[in-house]
């Protein structure tokens, strides 16, 4: 008939224009178990810089051993040597501190609630790259701090990033409810035992 349109679709077939993606609830207690094996090689760039700085310092020391140096040249070399020694020492300590920070950060991050999703998604190397940049940032590398911030956003390591990923940490009530479902309270267990005793008596 004219003027009559198609029949409306059932409710379950209608397109929801304002549909939202469900939030993924992460356990408040975090991920359990050991961290994955560290997947990256040593920080070759930082180690190479430290080795080059130490070689430069050693070369200056050899130059100072030349017997025909004038006092003016010797003073200039000693000044350069002092600067080179400081640079080499700073880089060597940075290598050591970064290695220690990587080890600590790696263990800490894989115990967080977000680590549950990282493991499910297979983001092991991505987390390792964040750890590398973050460790270098904490050692004073400003460029590394920029890279670390970008990776932190991708991994959900701040509230806004978690919201974008549709992640949330379980509240205390949700965590308590989960424990109550998986492990009955002691009073409930005693009540069940009493019921079993009554049932057995009635059967007799």
Short mmCIF file of C-alpha atoms in Angstrom, two decimals:
data_model
loop_
_atom_site.label_atom_id
_atom_site.label_comp_id
_atom_site.label_asym_id
_atom_site.label_seq_id
_atom_site.Cartn_x
_atom_site.Cartn_y
_atom_site.Cartn_z
CA UNK A 1 0.00 0.00 0.00
CA UNK A 2 1.11 3.53 -0.73
CA UNK A 3 2.52 5.46 2.19
CA UNK A 4 3.49 2.38 4.16
CA UNK A 5 7.22 1.86 4.57
CA UNK A 6 9.14 -1.30 5.38
CA UNK A 7 8.48 -3.03 8.65
CA UNK A 8 10.73 -1.90 11.49
CA UNK A 9 13.68 -4.11 12.32
CA UNK A 10 13.68 -6.09 15.53
CA UNK A 11 15.40 -4.43 18.47
CA UNK A 12 18.40 -6.75 18.30
CA UNK A 13 18.99 -5.80 14.63
CA UNK A 14 18.76 -2.04 14.99
CA UNK A 15 22.00 -0.11 14.64
CA UNK A 16 22.89 1.83 17.73
CA UNK A 17 24.34 5.15 16.69
CA UNK A 18 25.76 5.95 20.11
CA UNK A 19 27.01 2.46 20.95
CA UNK A 20 30.06 2.41 23.19
CA UNK A 21 32.81 -0.16 23.47
CA UNK A 22 32.70 -2.06 26.73
CA UNK A 23 35.44 -1.37 29.25
CA UNK A 24 37.98 -4.06 30.02
CA UNK A 25 38.33 -4.48 33.78
CA UNK A 26 41.86 -5.16 34.99
CA UNK A 27 42.53 -6.92 38.30
CA UNK A 28 43.44 -4.48 41.05
CA UNK A 29 46.00 -6.93 42.41
CA UNK A 30 47.88 -6.82 39.11
CA UNK A 31 49.42 -9.62 37.12
CA UNK A 32 50.82 -12.60 39.00
CA UNK A 33 53.78 -14.76 38.09
CA UNK A 34 57.32 -13.96 36.91
CA UNK A 35 58.01 -11.35 34.26
CA UNK A 36 58.68 -12.54 30.70
CA UNK A 37 62.26 -13.01 29.56
CA UNK A 38 63.90 -9.70 28.64
CA UNK A 39 63.73 -9.63 24.80
CA UNK A 40 66.15 -6.83 23.85
CA UNK A 41 69.90 -6.77 23.33
CA UNK A 42 72.15 -4.55 25.43
CA UNK A 43 71.94 -0.81 24.78
CA UNK A 44 74.63 -0.82 22.08
CA UNK A 45 74.45 2.92 21.39
CA UNK A 46 75.01 3.93 24.99
CA UNK A 47 77.74 1.34 25.52
CA UNK A 48 79.54 2.46 22.34
CA UNK A 49 79.49 6.07 23.49
CA UNK A 50 80.98 5.11 26.83
CA UNK A 51 83.72 3.03 25.19
CA UNK A 52 84.57 5.83 22.74
CA UNK A 53 84.80 8.36 25.57
CA UNK A 54 87.14 6.09 27.53
CA UNK A 55 89.37 5.55 24.48
CA UNK A 56 89.57 9.31 23.94
CA UNK A 57 90.65 9.72 27.55
CA UNK A 58 93.31 7.01 27.19
CA UNK A 59 94.68 8.61 24.01
CA UNK A 60 95.10 11.94 25.78
CA UNK A 61 96.98 10.25 28.60
CA UNK A 62 99.41 8.78 26.06
CA UNK A 63 99.98 12.19 24.49
CA UNK A 64 100.93 13.58 27.88
CA UNK A 65 103.77 11.04 28.06
CA UNK A 66 105.64 12.68 25.16
CA UNK A 67 108.84 14.24 26.53
CA UNK A 68 109.08 17.21 24.15
CA UNK A 69 105.78 18.86 25.11
CA UNK A 70 105.92 22.53 25.92
CA UNK A 71 104.37 23.68 29.15
CA UNK A 72 101.62 25.40 27.23
CA UNK A 73 100.73 22.26 25.24
CA UNK A 74 100.91 20.15 28.38
CA UNK A 75 98.50 22.44 30.21
CA UNK A 76 96.08 22.33 27.28
CA UNK A 77 96.26 18.52 27.10
CA UNK A 78 95.71 18.18 30.83
CA UNK A 79 92.61 20.33 30.57
CA UNK A 80 91.27 18.23 27.69
CA UNK A 81 92.10 15.04 29.59
CA UNK A 82 90.14 16.18 32.63
CA UNK A 83 87.11 16.89 30.45
CA UNK A 84 87.45 13.54 28.67
CA UNK A 85 87.73 11.63 31.95
CA UNK A 86 84.57 13.25 33.28
CA UNK A 87 82.67 12.44 30.07
CA UNK A 88 83.84 8.81 30.13
CA UNK A 89 82.95 8.39 33.80
CA UNK A 90 79.49 9.88 33.32
CA UNK A 91 78.72 7.58 30.39
CA UNK A 92 80.04 4.50 32.17
CA UNK A 93 77.90 5.23 35.22
CA UNK A 94 74.95 5.89 32.94
CA UNK A 95 75.39 2.46 31.34
CA UNK A 96 75.44 0.81 34.76
CA UNK A 97 72.47 2.77 36.09
CA UNK A 98 70.39 2.16 32.96
CA UNK A 99 71.04 -1.58 33.14
CA UNK A 100 69.96 -1.67 36.79
CA UNK A 101 66.92 0.52 36.13
CA UNK A 102 65.84 -1.71 33.23
CA UNK A 103 65.93 -4.77 35.47
CA UNK A 104 63.90 -3.06 38.21
CA UNK A 105 61.34 -1.45 35.89
CA UNK A 106 60.81 -4.68 33.96
CA UNK A 107 59.88 -6.58 37.11
CA UNK A 108 57.67 -3.77 38.46
CA UNK A 109 55.72 -3.21 35.24
CA UNK A 110 54.85 -6.87 34.77
CA UNK A 111 53.18 -6.86 38.18
CA UNK A 112 50.76 -4.04 37.28
CA UNK A 113 47.09 -4.46 36.28
CA UNK A 114 47.92 -3.32 32.72
CA UNK A 115 50.36 -6.22 32.37
CA UNK A 116 47.42 -8.63 32.19
CA UNK A 117 46.38 -7.08 28.88
CA UNK A 118 49.97 -6.73 27.63
CA UNK A 119 50.42 -10.44 28.09
CA UNK A 120 47.15 -11.24 26.35
CA UNK A 121 48.04 -8.96 23.42
CA UNK A 122 51.65 -10.13 23.21
CA UNK A 123 53.14 -6.68 23.83
CA UNK A 124 56.38 -7.99 25.37
CA UNK A 125 58.79 -6.14 23.07
CA UNK A 126 56.72 -2.96 23.20
CA UNK A 127 56.94 -2.93 26.99
CA UNK A 128 60.68 -3.62 26.77
CA UNK A 129 61.16 -0.64 24.45
CA UNK A 130 59.33 1.57 26.93
CA UNK A 131 61.54 0.27 29.74
CA UNK A 132 64.67 1.09 27.74
CA UNK A 133 63.62 4.67 27.02
CA UNK A 134 62.32 5.18 30.55
CA UNK A 135 65.55 3.93 32.11
CA UNK A 136 67.60 6.28 29.93
CA UNK A 137 65.25 9.14 30.78
CA UNK A 138 65.73 8.54 34.49
CA UNK A 139 69.48 8.66 33.89
CA UNK A 140 69.13 12.21 32.55
CA UNK A 141 68.47 11.76 28.81
CA UNK A 142 65.86 14.38 27.86
CA UNK A 143 65.28 12.97 24.37
CA UNK A 144 64.63 9.55 25.88
CA UNK A 145 62.01 11.04 28.20
CA UNK A 146 59.99 12.20 25.16
CA UNK A 147 60.05 8.71 23.66
CA UNK A 148 59.10 7.20 27.02
CA UNK A 149 56.06 9.47 27.32
CA UNK A 150 54.80 8.47 23.88
CA UNK A 151 55.16 4.76 24.63
CA UNK A 152 53.51 5.22 28.02
CA UNK A 153 50.42 6.54 26.23
CA UNK A 154 50.31 3.49 23.97
CA UNK A 155 50.68 1.08 26.87
CA UNK A 156 48.00 2.61 29.07
CA UNK A 157 50.35 3.83 31.78
CA UNK A 158 48.36 6.93 32.70
CA UNK A 159 44.64 7.54 33.33
CA UNK A 160 43.93 9.20 29.97
CA UNK A 161 45.74 6.45 28.05
CA UNK A 162 43.76 3.80 29.95
CA UNK A 163 40.53 5.55 29.01
CA UNK A 164 41.51 5.56 25.33
CA UNK A 165 42.24 1.84 25.50
CA UNK A 166 38.91 1.27 27.34
CA UNK A 167 40.71 -0.19 30.36
CA UNK A 168 39.83 0.29 34.00
CA UNK A 169 41.18 -1.16 37.22
CA UNK A 170 38.67 -3.10 39.29
CA UNK A 171 37.33 -1.17 42.24
CA UNK A 172 37.55 -2.49 45.78
CA UNK A 173 33.90 -3.60 45.64
CA UNK A 174 34.43 -5.43 42.34
CA UNK A 175 37.55 -7.14 43.64
CA UNK A 176 35.73 -8.19 46.82
CA UNK A 177 32.80 -9.48 44.78
CA UNK A 178 35.15 -11.53 42.62
CA UNK A 179 36.73 -13.10 45.69
CA UNK A 180 33.31 -13.84 47.14
CA UNK A 181 32.27 -15.67 43.96
CA UNK A 182 35.42 -17.71 43.65
CA UNK A 183 35.83 -18.48 47.37
CA UNK A 184 32.73 -18.91 49.61
CA UNK A 185 32.80 -17.27 52.99
CA UNK A 186 33.56 -19.46 55.99
CA UNK A 187 30.02 -18.91 57.33
CA UNK A 188 28.53 -20.16 54.08
CA UNK A 189 30.76 -23.22 54.19
CA UNK A 190 29.61 -24.01 57.74
CA UNK A 191 25.97 -23.56 56.68
CA UNK A 192 26.45 -25.97 53.79
CA UNK A 193 27.97 -28.52 56.15
CA UNK A 194 25.02 -28.20 58.55
CA UNK A 195 22.59 -28.73 55.67
CA UNK A 196 24.44 -31.87 54.66
CA UNK A 197 24.23 -33.19 58.21
CA UNK A 198 20.48 -32.48 58.40
CA UNK A 199 19.88 -34.14 55.05
CA UNK A 200 21.76 -37.24 56.12
CA UNK A 201 19.75 -37.42 59.39
CA UNK A 202 16.46 -37.13 57.53
CA UNK A 203 17.53 -39.84 55.15
CA UNK A 204 18.09 -42.15 58.12
#
